[in-house]
Structure formats: C-alpha cells, structure tokens
mmCIF file of C-alpha atoms in Angstrom:
data_model
loop_
_atom_site.group_PDB
_atom_site.id
_atom_site.type_symbol
_atom_site.label_atom_id
_atom_site.label_comp_id
_atom_site.label_asym_id
_atom_site.label_seq_id
_atom_site.Cartn_x
_atom_site.Cartn_y
_atom_site.Cartn_z
ATOM 1 C CA UNK R 20 46.010 125.209 229.367
ATOM 2 C CA UNK R 21 48.414 127.671 230.920
ATOM 3 C CA UNK R 22 45.486 129.793 232.163
ATOM 4 C CA UNK R 23 43.924 126.775 233.858
ATOM 5 C CA UNK R 24 47.040 125.059 235.233
ATOM 6 C CA UNK R 25 49.876 127.567 235.236
ATOM 7 C CA UNK R 26 53.349 127.485 233.738
ATOM 8 C CA UNK R 27 54.396 123.848 234.179
ATOM 9 C CA UNK R 28 56.922 121.530 232.549
ATOM 10 C CA UNK R 29 54.710 119.700 230.055
ATOM 11 C CA UNK R 30 55.356 116.359 228.382
ATOM 12 C CA UNK R 31 53.533 115.400 225.191
ATOM 13 C CA UNK R 32 52.322 111.966 224.151
ATOM 14 C CA UNK R 33 53.782 109.985 227.029
ATOM 15 C CA UNK R 34 53.013 106.243 226.885
ATOM 16 C CA UNK R 35 52.748 103.821 229.789
ATOM 17 C CA UNK R 36 51.966 100.216 230.618
ATOM 18 C CA UNK R 37 50.603 99.265 234.029
ATOM 19 C CA UNK R 38 51.030 96.031 235.993
ATOM 20 C CA UNK R 39 47.232 95.620 236.173
ATOM 21 C CA UNK R 40 47.235 94.942 232.439
ATOM 22 C CA UNK R 41 46.322 98.217 230.759
ATOM 23 C CA UNK R 42 48.207 101.011 229.078
ATOM 24 C CA UNK R 43 47.715 104.278 227.326
ATOM 25 C CA UNK R 44 49.206 107.343 225.742
ATOM 26 C CA UNK R 45 48.634 110.701 227.400
ATOM 27 C CA UNK R 46 48.177 113.748 225.206
ATOM 28 C CA UNK R 47 49.753 116.181 227.679
ATOM 29 C CA UNK R 48 50.972 115.762 231.239
ATOM 30 C CA UNK R 49 53.071 117.360 233.927
ATOM 31 C CA UNK R 50 54.654 115.754 236.955
ATOM 32 C CA UNK R 51 55.075 119.115 238.725
ATOM 33 C CA UNK R 52 53.543 118.964 242.218
ATOM 34 C CA UNK R 53 50.858 116.268 242.334
ATOM 35 C CA UNK R 54 50.777 116.258 238.536
ATOM 36 C CA UNK R 55 48.334 117.144 235.794
ATOM 37 C CA UNK R 56 46.890 114.805 233.143
ATOM 38 C CA UNK R 57 45.135 116.293 230.116
ATOM 39 C CA UNK R 58 43.292 114.670 227.243
ATOM 40 C CA UNK R 59 42.360 116.700 224.173
ATOM 41 C CA UNK R 60 39.111 116.123 222.291
ATOM 42 C CA UNK R 61 38.055 117.812 219.065
ATOM 43 C CA UNK R 62 34.348 118.392 218.805
ATOM 44 C CA UNK R 63 31.767 120.366 216.857
ATOM 45 C CA UNK R 64 30.475 123.121 219.126
ATOM 46 C CA UNK R 65 29.903 126.870 219.157
ATOM 47 C CA UNK R 66 28.449 127.298 222.655
ATOM 48 C CA UNK R 67 30.961 126.543 225.425
ATOM 49 C CA UNK R 68 28.098 126.067 227.908
ATOM 50 C CA UNK R 69 26.785 123.086 225.937
ATOM 51 C CA UNK R 70 29.991 121.024 225.765
ATOM 52 C CA UNK R 71 29.362 117.649 227.385
ATOM 53 C CA UNK R 72 31.970 115.433 228.994
ATOM 54 C CA UNK R 73 31.086 111.761 229.343
ATOM 55 C CA UNK R 74 31.888 108.953 231.780
ATOM 56 C CA UNK R 75 34.197 107.458 229.117
ATOM 57 C CA UNK R 76 36.302 110.629 229.244
ATOM 58 C CA UNK R 77 36.388 110.433 233.033
ATOM 59 C CA UNK R 78 37.366 106.752 233.102
ATOM 60 C CA UNK R 79 40.175 107.344 230.620
ATOM 61 C CA UNK R 80 41.709 110.134 232.704
ATOM 62 C CA UNK R 81 41.271 108.238 235.984
ATOM 63 C CA UNK R 82 43.052 105.240 234.461
ATOM 64 C CA UNK R 83 45.821 107.413 233.020
ATOM 65 C CA UNK R 84 46.680 108.977 236.347
ATOM 66 C CA UNK R 85 46.805 105.527 237.985
ATOM 67 C CA UNK R 86 48.860 104.219 235.066
ATOM 68 C CA UNK R 87 51.325 107.082 235.412
ATOM 69 C CA UNK R 88 51.499 106.663 239.212
ATOM 70 C CA UNK R 89 50.126 110.160 239.767
ATOM 71 C CA UNK R 90 47.266 109.294 242.165
ATOM 72 C CA UNK R 91 46.532 112.913 243.125
ATOM 73 C CA UNK R 92 47.003 114.481 239.686
ATOM 74 C CA UNK R 93 44.519 117.054 238.496
ATOM 75 C CA UNK R 94 42.751 115.748 235.389
ATOM 76 C CA UNK R 95 40.910 117.556 232.644
ATOM 77 C CA UNK R 96 39.560 117.189 229.155
ATOM 78 C CA UNK R 97 40.415 120.015 226.783
ATOM 79 C CA UNK R 98 37.660 120.343 224.186
ATOM 80 C CA UNK R 99 38.719 122.129 221.009
ATOM 81 C CA UNK R 100 35.993 123.318 218.670
ATOM 82 C CA UNK R 101 36.316 122.296 215.030
ATOM 83 C CA UNK R 102 33.522 124.691 214.048
ATOM 84 C CA UNK R 103 34.575 127.842 215.934
ATOM 85 C CA UNK R 104 38.299 128.635 215.520
ATOM 86 C CA UNK R 105 40.007 129.428 218.828
ATOM 87 C CA UNK R 106 37.166 128.169 221.021
ATOM 88 C CA UNK R 107 38.442 125.869 223.770
ATOM 89 C CA UNK R 108 36.718 124.516 226.886
ATOM 90 C CA UNK R 109 38.652 122.958 229.772
ATOM 91 C CA UNK R 110 36.604 120.514 231.865
ATOM 92 C CA UNK R 111 38.491 119.668 235.066
ATOM 93 C CA UNK R 112 37.188 116.655 236.979
ATOM 94 C CA UNK R 113 36.831 116.648 240.779
ATOM 95 C CA UNK R 114 38.600 114.163 243.033
ATOM 96 C CA UNK R 115 35.212 112.565 243.724
ATOM 97 C CA UNK R 116 34.586 112.206 239.980
ATOM 98 C CA UNK R 117 38.031 110.676 239.455
ATOM 99 C CA UNK R 118 37.532 108.157 242.269
ATOM 100 C CA UNK R 119 34.249 107.110 240.637
ATOM 101 C CA UNK R 120 35.914 107.013 237.214
ATOM 102 C CA UNK R 121 38.656 104.707 238.494
ATOM 103 C CA UNK R 122 36.095 102.413 240.128
ATOM 104 C CA UNK R 123 34.167 102.162 236.837
ATOM 105 C CA UNK R 124 37.306 101.635 234.759
ATOM 106 C CA UNK R 125 38.742 99.031 237.107
ATOM 107 C CA UNK R 126 35.440 97.107 237.109
ATOM 108 C CA UNK R 127 35.356 97.086 233.314
ATOM 109 C CA UNK R 128 39.016 96.071 233.165
ATOM 110 C CA UNK R 129 38.361 93.098 235.443
ATOM 111 C CA UNK R 130 35.321 92.131 233.364
ATOM 112 C CA UNK R 131 37.313 92.340 230.106
ATOM 113 C CA UNK R 132 40.176 90.308 231.580
ATOM 114 C CA UNK R 133 37.800 87.587 232.877
ATOM 115 C CA UNK R 134 35.870 87.474 229.601
ATOM 116 C CA UNK R 135 39.057 87.195 227.537
ATOM 117 C CA UNK R 136 40.903 84.913 230.006
ATOM 118 C CA UNK R 137 43.640 87.519 230.233
ATOM 119 C CA UNK R 138 45.993 87.237 233.186
#
C-alpha cells in the first residue's frame, strides 16, 4: 500500500452513513490530498496477472468515496493471496471507471429503494 500510495495518514475500518440512504465501512482510507479509499479482498491466486476485479468491486469503492465525501479520491482493491504467502496485487481504478461505478451503484440504489418503498 505504501509503495502504491505513499506514506499517508491511514484510518482503518471507518464507517459512514450517507443522506442518499446507504452506508458502509471502509477497510483503509486516507483523507490526505484528494483522499484514498482501499478495499481488501482475500482470494485464491498464484499468478498476479490473472487476478480479476469485478464491477461489484468498482461500485463498492465508487459508493464509498461518495459516502465519505471524497469525490476525487483514488480508489483501489488490494487483493491478498490466500494460496501464495506475501503475494499482493493492487488494482487502482481510473476516474472514468469510478464515474461508471457510481452511475451503476446509484441506479441500483434507486431501484432497491423503489422496490422496497424506502424513502
């Protein structure tokens, strides 16, 4: 993490609730500069080139940065291998990806709220 993002003031497991009706708990974040939001995933893998990140991962991070009011935060998933000790892959998402992730998340949030009559 330090290699990818530098020596920042990190906060662990920070929770939030947002006025749009969603909340979450970040694994690791920093509010230095524009901010950084990280989500850790454990996964079985031995080849770092074959680690896949999914739209669900993207939507989660996009929602977290909105929820934390860090609209320009860098966001990444940190994949930790459970089969190869010490093997870690950091997948940082682009701004374009994060904009798409927020659009997908927000659409699903509105759908869920309408379906469940949640105001």
